[in-house]
DNA sequence: CCTCGTGTTGCGTAATTCGCACATGCAGCG
DNA sequence: CGCTGCATGTGCGAATTACGCAACACGAGG
């Protein structure tokens, strides 16, 4: 018997959700899930079967593989419709930012240790940064993520920085906790965050936080583009642009103190 | 111990998913879930807590209520990106259908006993049918649903009609299995389905099935509008329009036999 | 202050789940 | 063609796990 932790999680549910997420990353079979989770094949099978019975998965009649059921997830997603509304509200501002900067504009929220991109307007230049909605990126090396991190109270940020796994993606990724902490302090002072090729070589991003009617930071807005266009010289200009649109969107969301 | 059914489902996972879906329909508290599922409060709490630990739910610090975590569901949804692509492909056809008919065009797939609307183009008239993406409607009283039902093999349809709960929504909803069966046979012959105020009074819909490269019916396409514009006289004309665009979209999807 | 309702946690029980073992089916190969 | 290897799917018994009971903490309301 494993030692009881502070809070006991329901094991079957935990494993079932893990199996579900595996199926979302690609078709799975009981043997795969069993190996990945360190459980018996039969157990994995019963979890998958239950997920299928509840509509989350489908099973291919021929190959016997379990697949995620897109319709089910679309339905679930439709129920958290607030985000859809978000896209509608933010759409005009993203377009404005995209047109003013000429680069891909995007908007993301925090989910655990990641930023999730929930709305975007891809740039129209031949060479533009592009990725699918719903993509997640680490907080510590994305502009949106750093803008969100910097908005937290000092103590929270300090604790997070100390305990987080600062995975390196490029030579420029900040992996030292102390350096990241100082970096975030500067982000807060300046009002915007920069990802200077810390996630992808050749890609620079700029982001600023968005405030709601309670002045709470709930999301971040930014642009991403190739280093050839977002140069160090033009960076301050882009940053002003991002902050300006972020303030406008915040005002639209009812943030106090923002320009009308 | 309850008698074992043909296939045993994992109870904890089943209950956990039920709790999750409750949370998607609005904030929940352990006592609510416990009562709805007929389980103890403590059990409901542990399920909710596990869902929270895995990122599916959030708990309000003040009210202690559990809320769905939109970011998580957006992330999950982003992974089943095939549907997003679908919207892209279907977008032009939906627009064409909307512009030709002047009514709201929509596209849906089957999910259990419902149709899920996964793409649409709302009509531009002052009075137009409109609903959010991800909405679900019963198969037996929606045009899209009947188009999907009629495409199945006879035996499957017969069994479904006999066992399904044909809930009535308006006076015109078809609730007799035998009548629905005949109705669906006619749908198959005609090539299109009509929802003649069977779901909402004053709303008429027309839909036709979409075929993929294997000639399998995978979705349905249609229009919805007020009975004042979609009159019985003009209905055949609208039906031709729907079938034509459906055939074009099917061809785009690689369906054999459809016009290029 | 008392009561009621609810969130949260400890604990013992027993129901539920888990893993083993096996039947079955399929694909590759000698 | 039959043998082997591998995977899915299903009884079944053991015991781990999840469940319900009970109790505590806390806040609201009377």
XYZ file of C-alpha atoms (C1' of nucleotides) in Angstrom:
580
model
C 0.000 0.000 0.000
C 1.457 3.352 -1.000
C 1.751 5.873 1.822
C -1.241 8.166 2.029
C -0.520 11.648 0.823
C -2.067 14.765 2.221
C -4.996 14.370 -0.113
C -5.944 11.060 -1.588
C -6.940 11.088 -5.230
C -9.393 8.617 -6.690
C -7.089 6.241 -8.477
C -9.461 4.882 -11.100
C -10.507 8.365 -12.130
C -6.913 9.539 -12.218
C -5.899 6.637 -14.429
C -8.947 7.029 -16.607
C -8.169 10.674 -17.283
C -4.574 9.786 -18.051
C -5.789 7.207 -20.555
C -8.118 9.792 -22.047
C -5.308 12.259 -22.551
C -3.169 9.591 -24.133
C -5.949 8.928 -26.614
C -6.063 12.635 -27.414
C -2.417 12.559 -28.412
C -3.037 9.768 -30.874
C -4.870 6.500 -31.182
C -4.099 4.109 -28.382
C -4.469 0.445 -27.643
C -4.843 -1.206 -24.263
C -1.300 -2.534 -24.321
C 0.144 0.944 -24.895
C -1.819 2.508 -22.103
C -0.993 -0.355 -19.768
C 2.705 0.030 -20.356
C 2.682 3.807 -20.116
C 0.761 3.832 -16.840
C 2.347 0.731 -15.392
C -0.918 -1.159 -15.012
C -2.292 -4.403 -16.341
C -3.620 -4.611 -19.875
C -7.007 -5.705 -18.682
C -7.270 -2.693 -16.410
C -6.320 -0.378 -19.238
C -8.869 -2.045 -21.445
C -11.660 -1.554 -18.936
C -10.785 2.107 -18.514
C -10.798 2.640 -22.262
C -14.026 0.727 -22.604
C -15.667 2.886 -19.967
C -14.482 6.027 -21.711
C -15.937 4.682 -24.914
C -19.252 3.831 -23.292
C -19.491 7.397 -22.041
C -18.812 8.784 -25.503
C -15.314 10.135 -25.012
C -13.633 7.581 -27.216
C -14.475 5.595 -30.292
C -13.121 2.206 -31.184
C -12.131 1.337 -34.694
C -14.039 -1.783 -35.691
C -11.119 -3.164 -37.665
C -7.933 -2.230 -35.895
C -9.500 -2.226 -32.421
C -7.714 1.023 -31.693
C -9.313 3.615 -29.458
C -9.629 7.133 -30.853
C -10.811 10.332 -29.286
C -14.351 11.226 -30.279
C -14.066 14.736 -31.741
C -17.789 15.361 -31.552
C -17.816 14.713 -27.825
C -15.000 17.132 -27.213
C -16.588 19.684 -29.424
C -19.704 19.374 -27.327
C -17.773 19.750 -24.074
C -15.924 22.681 -25.500
C -19.144 24.289 -26.606
C -20.327 24.243 -23.017
C -17.426 26.350 -21.806
C -18.653 28.970 -24.193
C -17.128 31.866 -22.326
C -13.957 31.344 -24.290
C -15.829 31.486 -27.547
C -17.183 34.829 -26.492
C -13.671 35.836 -25.608
C -12.587 35.127 -29.125
C -15.388 37.280 -30.406
C -14.494 40.177 -28.147
C -10.792 39.878 -28.731
C -11.078 39.283 -32.459
C -11.148 42.936 -33.476
C -8.237 43.805 -31.229
C -6.180 40.904 -32.514
C -6.846 41.995 -36.053
C -5.868 45.556 -35.217
C -2.660 44.426 -33.573
C -1.887 42.118 -36.462
C -2.429 44.866 -39.025
C -0.480 47.490 -37.118
C 2.499 45.245 -36.448
C 2.316 43.083 -39.529
C 2.985 40.055 -37.342
C 0.943 37.187 -35.959
C -1.132 38.388 -33.017
C -2.109 35.937 -30.299
C -3.898 35.721 -26.994
C -3.360 33.142 -24.285
C -4.349 32.162 -20.777
C -2.541 30.217 -18.134
C -3.188 26.536 -17.581
C -0.989 25.007 -14.879
C 2.596 25.562 -16.064
C 1.671 26.413 -19.606
C 0.143 29.120 -21.702
C -2.723 28.001 -23.900
C -3.316 29.967 -27.068
C -7.036 30.588 -27.251
C -7.263 33.140 -30.054
C -4.987 34.425 -32.789
C -4.708 36.204 -36.098
C -1.909 34.784 -38.238
C 0.335 37.292 -39.954
C -0.055 37.682 -43.690
C 3.596 37.911 -44.630
C 5.070 34.974 -46.488
C 7.223 34.179 -43.472
C 5.014 34.287 -40.404
C 4.769 32.504 -37.096
C 1.855 30.134 -37.107
C 0.502 27.427 -34.834
C -2.817 25.830 -34.043
C -5.197 27.126 -31.423
C -5.115 25.157 -28.203
C -1.357 24.761 -28.379
C 0.458 25.044 -25.074
C 3.909 26.423 -24.327
C 5.920 26.642 -21.107
C 5.440 29.765 -19.061
C 9.111 30.525 -18.525
C 10.177 30.882 -22.132
C 7.197 32.461 -23.871
C 6.365 36.137 -23.922
C 2.740 35.520 -22.994
C 3.835 33.243 -20.166
C 6.285 35.718 -18.731
C 3.734 38.507 -18.932
C 1.360 36.332 -16.913
C 4.031 35.275 -14.427
C 5.188 38.817 -13.795
C 1.679 39.872 -12.892
C 1.555 37.643 -9.831
C 2.410 38.755 -6.300
C 6.122 38.586 -5.533
C 5.858 35.697 -3.128
C 3.936 33.528 -5.561
C 6.349 34.261 -8.357
C 9.343 33.538 -6.169
C 7.958 30.209 -5.094
C 7.029 29.240 -8.629
C 10.416 30.175 -10.013
C 12.138 28.154 -7.325
C 10.105 25.022 -7.858
C 9.423 25.021 -11.588
C 11.338 22.923 -14.080
C 12.970 25.477 -16.351
C 13.479 23.291 -19.386
C 15.839 24.626 -22.012
C 14.642 24.864 -25.602
C 17.302 27.018 -27.188
C 20.631 28.424 -26.065
C 18.828 31.577 -25.009
C 16.231 29.959 -22.745
C 16.500 31.271 -19.206
C 17.106 28.263 -16.988
C 18.532 29.843 -13.831
C 15.846 30.610 -11.246
C 17.595 33.711 -9.935
C 18.013 35.136 -13.411
C 14.393 34.416 -14.293
C 13.275 36.142 -11.118
C 15.208 39.306 -11.942
C 13.983 39.073 -15.508
C 10.359 38.948 -14.373
C 10.864 41.931 -12.092
C 11.991 43.894 -15.086
C 9.001 42.667 -17.080
C 6.720 44.067 -14.445
C 8.453 47.430 -14.440
C 8.502 47.732 -18.211
C 4.939 46.522 -18.647
C 5.722 44.012 -21.367
C 7.590 40.742 -21.792
C 9.884 39.618 -24.565
C 10.683 36.100 -25.700
C 13.996 36.646 -27.445
C 14.467 33.346 -29.277
C 13.986 31.503 -26.009
C 11.539 28.971 -27.424
C 12.375 28.866 -31.114
C 15.542 30.143 -32.727
C 14.722 32.986 -35.110
C 11.438 33.855 -33.412
C 10.919 36.862 -31.166
C 7.686 37.578 -29.285
C 6.355 40.522 -27.296
C 3.418 40.352 -24.894
C 1.522 42.408 -22.341
C -1.002 41.395 -19.677
C -4.758 41.899 -19.930
C -6.812 43.039 -16.959
C -10.452 42.393 -16.240
C -12.946 44.542 -14.378
C -11.342 43.616 -11.066
C -7.913 44.649 -12.336
C -6.913 40.998 -12.193
C -4.616 39.664 -14.892
C -6.557 36.976 -16.707
C -4.790 36.648 -20.027
C -1.987 38.059 -22.133
C -1.855 39.501 -25.629
C 1.129 39.635 -27.932
C 2.785 39.287 -31.290
C 5.260 36.794 -32.693
C 7.515 37.224 -35.675
C 10.864 36.449 -37.210
C 13.919 38.172 -35.737
C 14.548 39.681 -39.143
C 11.479 41.882 -38.796
C 11.194 42.205 -35.018
C 14.675 43.625 -34.640
C 16.169 44.977 -31.450
C 15.910 48.467 -32.895
C 12.211 48.234 -33.656
C 11.393 46.264 -30.523
C 10.445 49.269 -28.360
C 8.106 50.436 -31.072
C 6.416 47.021 -31.262
C 6.223 46.917 -27.470
C 4.413 50.252 -27.378
C 2.025 48.897 -29.954
C 1.312 45.721 -27.982
C 0.822 47.599 -24.725
C -1.488 50.082 -26.370
C -3.783 47.436 -27.834
C -3.638 45.455 -24.591
C -4.792 48.554 -22.711
C -7.606 49.071 -25.187
C -8.746 45.474 -24.852
C -8.482 45.687 -21.072
C -10.680 48.766 -21.196
C -13.172 46.862 -23.321
C -13.197 44.208 -20.614
C -14.008 46.868 -18.062
C -10.613 47.279 -16.455
C -10.428 50.367 -14.233
C -7.857 53.033 -15.037
C -7.484 52.009 -18.648
C -8.232 54.476 -21.383
C -11.869 54.370 -22.561
C -23.577 -6.547 -5.243
C -25.509 -5.616 -8.385
C -25.690 -8.324 -11.033
C -22.853 -8.087 -13.521
C -23.891 -6.746 -16.860
C -22.497 -7.918 -20.147
C -19.670 -5.466 -19.835
C -18.627 -4.004 -16.554
C -17.808 -0.313 -16.494
C -15.318 1.173 -14.079
C -17.604 2.804 -11.562
C -15.285 5.486 -10.237
C -14.439 6.648 -13.724
C -18.081 6.620 -14.734
C -19.059 8.718 -11.742
C -16.115 11.018 -12.193
C -17.065 11.755 -15.775
C -20.651 12.364 -14.713
C -19.423 14.851 -12.128
C -17.265 16.497 -14.767
C -20.198 16.962 -17.087
C -22.267 18.384 -14.283
C -19.570 20.947 -13.688
C -19.657 21.856 -17.364
C -23.328 22.719 -17.087
C -22.671 25.134 -14.270
C -20.711 25.418 -11.064
C -21.262 22.531 -8.717
C -20.676 21.703 -5.106
C -20.117 18.290 -3.564
C -23.587 18.200 -2.080
C -25.201 18.822 -5.459
C -23.226 16.138 -7.198
C -23.843 13.703 -4.360
C -27.566 14.170 -4.559
C -27.702 14.012 -8.340
C -25.668 10.813 -8.538
C -27.061 9.249 -5.406
C -23.707 8.968 -3.681
C -22.218 10.263 -0.460
C -20.970 13.831 -0.200
C -17.503 12.665 0.666
C -17.330 10.509 -2.436
C -18.498 13.366 -4.610
C -15.939 15.624 -2.997
C -13.107 13.214 -3.694
C -14.127 12.881 -7.319
C -14.286 16.642 -7.736
C -10.988 17.060 -5.958
C -9.342 14.558 -8.250
C -10.744 16.331 -11.291
C -9.346 19.554 -9.931
C -5.944 18.047 -9.261
C -5.821 16.906 -12.868
C -6.691 20.377 -14.124
C -10.231 19.779 -15.339
C -11.872 21.841 -12.641
C -11.057 24.906 -10.605
C -12.272 25.630 -7.117
C -13.359 29.076 -6.099
C -11.359 30.063 -3.047
C -14.278 31.866 -1.470
C -17.450 29.994 -2.312
C -15.729 26.578 -2.517
C -17.637 25.892 -5.689
C -16.077 23.810 -8.417
C -15.984 25.304 -11.908
C -14.884 23.858 -15.209
C -11.447 25.032 -16.244
C -11.963 26.568 -19.685
C -8.284 26.558 -20.506
C -8.069 22.822 -19.959
C -10.973 22.135 -22.242
C -9.612 24.462 -24.828
C -6.394 22.508 -24.715
C -8.182 19.195 -25.073
C -10.239 20.588 -27.885
C -7.160 21.875 -29.624
C -5.812 18.359 -29.743
C -8.753 17.044 -31.726
C -7.832 19.551 -34.388
C -9.389 17.598 -37.213
C -12.652 19.368 -36.595
C -11.008 22.737 -36.850
C -9.753 21.726 -40.263
C -13.259 20.630 -41.089
C -14.519 24.103 -40.383
C -11.893 25.493 -42.690
C -12.845 23.180 -45.507
C -16.549 23.580 -45.005
C -16.408 27.325 -44.442
C -16.617 28.322 -48.088
C -19.470 25.942 -48.768
C -21.384 27.138 -45.753
C -20.955 30.708 -46.889
C -22.120 29.808 -50.383
C -25.180 28.018 -49.042
C -25.934 30.875 -46.695
C -25.670 33.451 -49.478
C -27.708 31.446 -51.978
C -30.494 30.641 -49.551
C -30.339 33.737 -47.410
C -30.720 31.522 -44.339
C -28.432 30.265 -41.594
C -26.286 27.407 -42.923
C -25.040 24.759 -40.548
C -23.077 21.537 -40.433
C -23.333 18.815 -37.817
C -22.119 15.360 -36.911
C -23.699 12.640 -34.867
C -22.797 12.127 -31.248
C -24.774 9.336 -29.585
C -28.440 10.360 -29.900
C -27.734 13.953 -30.803
C -26.466 16.099 -33.590
C -23.635 18.427 -32.654
C -23.313 21.610 -34.647
C -19.646 21.951 -35.495
C -19.713 24.753 -38.054
C -22.179 27.383 -39.191
C -22.731 30.674 -40.957
C -25.534 32.667 -39.378
C -28.022 34.267 -41.738
C -27.826 38.012 -42.155
C -31.521 38.771 -42.155
C -32.897 40.572 -39.141
C -34.860 37.466 -38.212
C -32.512 34.498 -38.458
C -32.013 31.225 -36.684
C -28.962 31.370 -34.496
C -27.333 29.181 -31.874
C -23.868 28.563 -30.509
C -21.449 26.053 -31.929
C -21.277 22.844 -29.953
C -25.000 22.844 -29.326
C -26.676 19.454 -29.494
C -30.167 18.547 -30.667
C -32.031 15.244 -30.754
C -31.664 13.204 -33.922
C -35.326 12.499 -34.432
C -36.584 16.050 -34.726
C -33.798 17.926 -36.493
C -33.210 18.003 -40.214
C -29.516 17.246 -39.824
C -30.331 14.378 -37.495
C -32.862 12.810 -39.796
C -30.504 13.121 -42.749
C -27.915 11.218 -40.722
C -30.389 8.616 -39.498
C -31.751 7.917 -42.956
C -28.273 7.181 -44.245
C -27.872 4.133 -42.017
C -28.630 0.550 -43.088
C -32.301 -0.371 -42.691
C -31.734 -2.751 -39.810
C -29.798 -0.235 -37.778
C -32.377 2.461 -38.344
C -35.229 0.138 -37.441
C -33.563 -0.868 -34.197
C -32.745 2.714 -33.297
C -36.257 3.939 -34.014
C -37.726 1.176 -31.890
C -35.511 1.810 -28.890
C -34.994 5.573 -28.930
C -36.881 7.991 -26.717
C -38.771 10.174 -29.162
C -39.282 13.177 -26.959
C -41.845 15.673 -28.136
C -40.836 19.320 -28.440
C -43.695 20.779 -30.443
C -47.050 19.497 -31.647
C -45.394 18.508 -34.905
C -42.608 16.389 -33.441
C -42.797 12.822 -34.737
C -43.098 10.593 -31.686
C -44.477 7.376 -33.167
C -41.739 4.919 -34.112
C -43.614 3.522 -37.092
C -44.277 6.965 -38.494
C -40.670 8.011 -37.999
C -39.520 4.879 -39.781
C -41.682 5.620 -42.825
C -40.606 9.238 -42.670
C -36.931 8.269 -42.758
C -37.514 5.950 -45.713
C -38.892 8.894 -47.601
C -35.936 11.024 -46.570
C -33.623 8.469 -48.089
C -35.573 8.388 -51.353
C -35.796 12.153 -51.644
C -32.193 12.744 -50.660
C -32.959 15.434 -48.140
C -34.621 15.786 -44.741
C -36.976 18.465 -43.475
C -37.607 19.572 -39.917
C -41.025 21.147 -40.248
C -41.372 22.970 -36.920
C -40.606 19.722 -35.114
C -38.077 21.275 -32.740
C -39.081 24.921 -32.573
C -42.398 26.371 -33.660
C -41.866 28.756 -36.548
C -38.566 27.235 -37.633
C -38.137 25.017 -40.663
C -34.866 23.276 -41.591
C -33.632 21.343 -44.596
C -30.572 19.084 -44.608
C -28.718 16.610 -46.785
C -25.995 14.083 -45.925
C -22.296 14.510 -46.665
C -20.190 11.620 -47.934
C -16.488 11.086 -47.515
C -14.040 9.340 -49.814
C -15.421 5.963 -48.774
C -18.971 7.063 -49.600
C -19.734 6.890 -45.898
C -22.066 9.472 -44.422
C -20.042 11.381 -41.873
C -21.942 14.620 -41.426
C -24.922 16.586 -42.661
C -25.301 20.064 -44.085
C -28.383 22.220 -44.041
C -30.175 25.505 -43.598
C -32.563 26.790 -40.945
C -34.960 29.661 -41.245
C -38.337 31.041 -40.260
C -41.403 29.419 -41.793
C -42.306 32.786 -43.256
C -39.369 32.565 -45.645
C -38.924 28.802 -45.978
C -42.478 28.249 -47.191
C -43.899 24.997 -48.443
C -43.927 26.436 -51.951
C -40.274 27.383 -51.943
C -39.185 24.310 -50.014
C -38.307 22.163 -53.060
C -36.181 24.980 -54.383
C -34.307 25.271 -51.092
C -33.923 21.492 -50.980
C -32.307 21.475 -54.425
C -29.957 24.165 -53.225
C -28.966 22.242 -50.103
C -28.433 19.010 -52.001
C -26.376 20.748 -54.621
C -23.993 22.340 -52.138
C -23.867 19.092 -50.148
C -22.813 17.256 -53.301
C -20.149 19.864 -53.986
C -18.771 19.590 -50.465
C -18.870 15.806 -50.668
C -16.880 16.020 -53.862
C -14.382 18.262 -52.130
C -14.070 15.576 -49.479
C -13.297 13.036 -52.182
C -16.635 11.293 -52.386
C -16.915 9.057 -55.449
C -19.689 9.739 -57.925
C -20.186 13.322 -56.891
C -19.759 16.097 -59.420
C -16.220 17.482 -59.547
C -25.879 31.113 21.294
C -27.796 27.552 19.075
C -28.959 25.194 14.874
C -28.639 23.940 10.370
C -26.177 23.072 6.266
C -21.963 22.262 3.889
C -17.052 21.429 3.020
C -13.501 18.440 4.473
C -11.050 14.510 6.703
C -10.292 9.905 9.328
C -11.413 5.262 9.432
C -13.248 0.555 9.002
C -15.628 -2.309 5.927
C -16.747 -4.554 1.910
C -17.614 -3.735 -2.579
C -14.975 -2.725 -6.438
C -11.207 -2.982 -8.904
C -7.113 -5.209 -10.218
C -4.026 -8.585 -11.998
C -3.607 -13.364 -13.327
C -4.849 -16.825 -16.395
C -6.999 -18.235 -20.474
C -9.809 -18.280 -24.788
C -9.744 -16.300 -29.163
C -8.161 -14.195 -33.289
C -4.748 -12.443 -36.424
C -0.341 -11.851 -38.826
C 4.029 -13.356 -40.043
C 7.062 -16.981 -41.070
C 9.526 -21.158 -41.320
C -0.116 -25.214 -43.596
C 0.678 -25.214 -38.850
C 3.360 -23.060 -35.523
C 4.604 -19.153 -32.942
C 4.215 -14.657 -31.166
C 1.415 -11.030 -29.882
C -2.702 -8.572 -28.781
C -7.629 -8.175 -27.538
C -11.172 -9.403 -24.622
C -13.276 -11.990 -20.436
C -13.880 -15.044 -15.866
C -12.529 -15.179 -11.331
C -10.583 -14.830 -6.763
C -7.867 -11.815 -3.694
C -7.232 -7.565 -1.521
C -6.603 -3.013 -2.523
C -9.322 0.757 -3.099
C -13.080 3.442 -2.837
C -17.126 4.094 -0.344
C -20.219 5.579 3.301
C -20.470 6.769 8.101
C -19.354 9.825 11.492
C -17.173 13.722 13.195
C -14.964 18.315 12.950
C -14.703 23.109 11.326
C -16.894 26.887 9.847
C -20.226 30.200 8.297
C -24.960 31.822 7.905
C -29.109 32.836 9.851
C -32.484 33.067 13.373
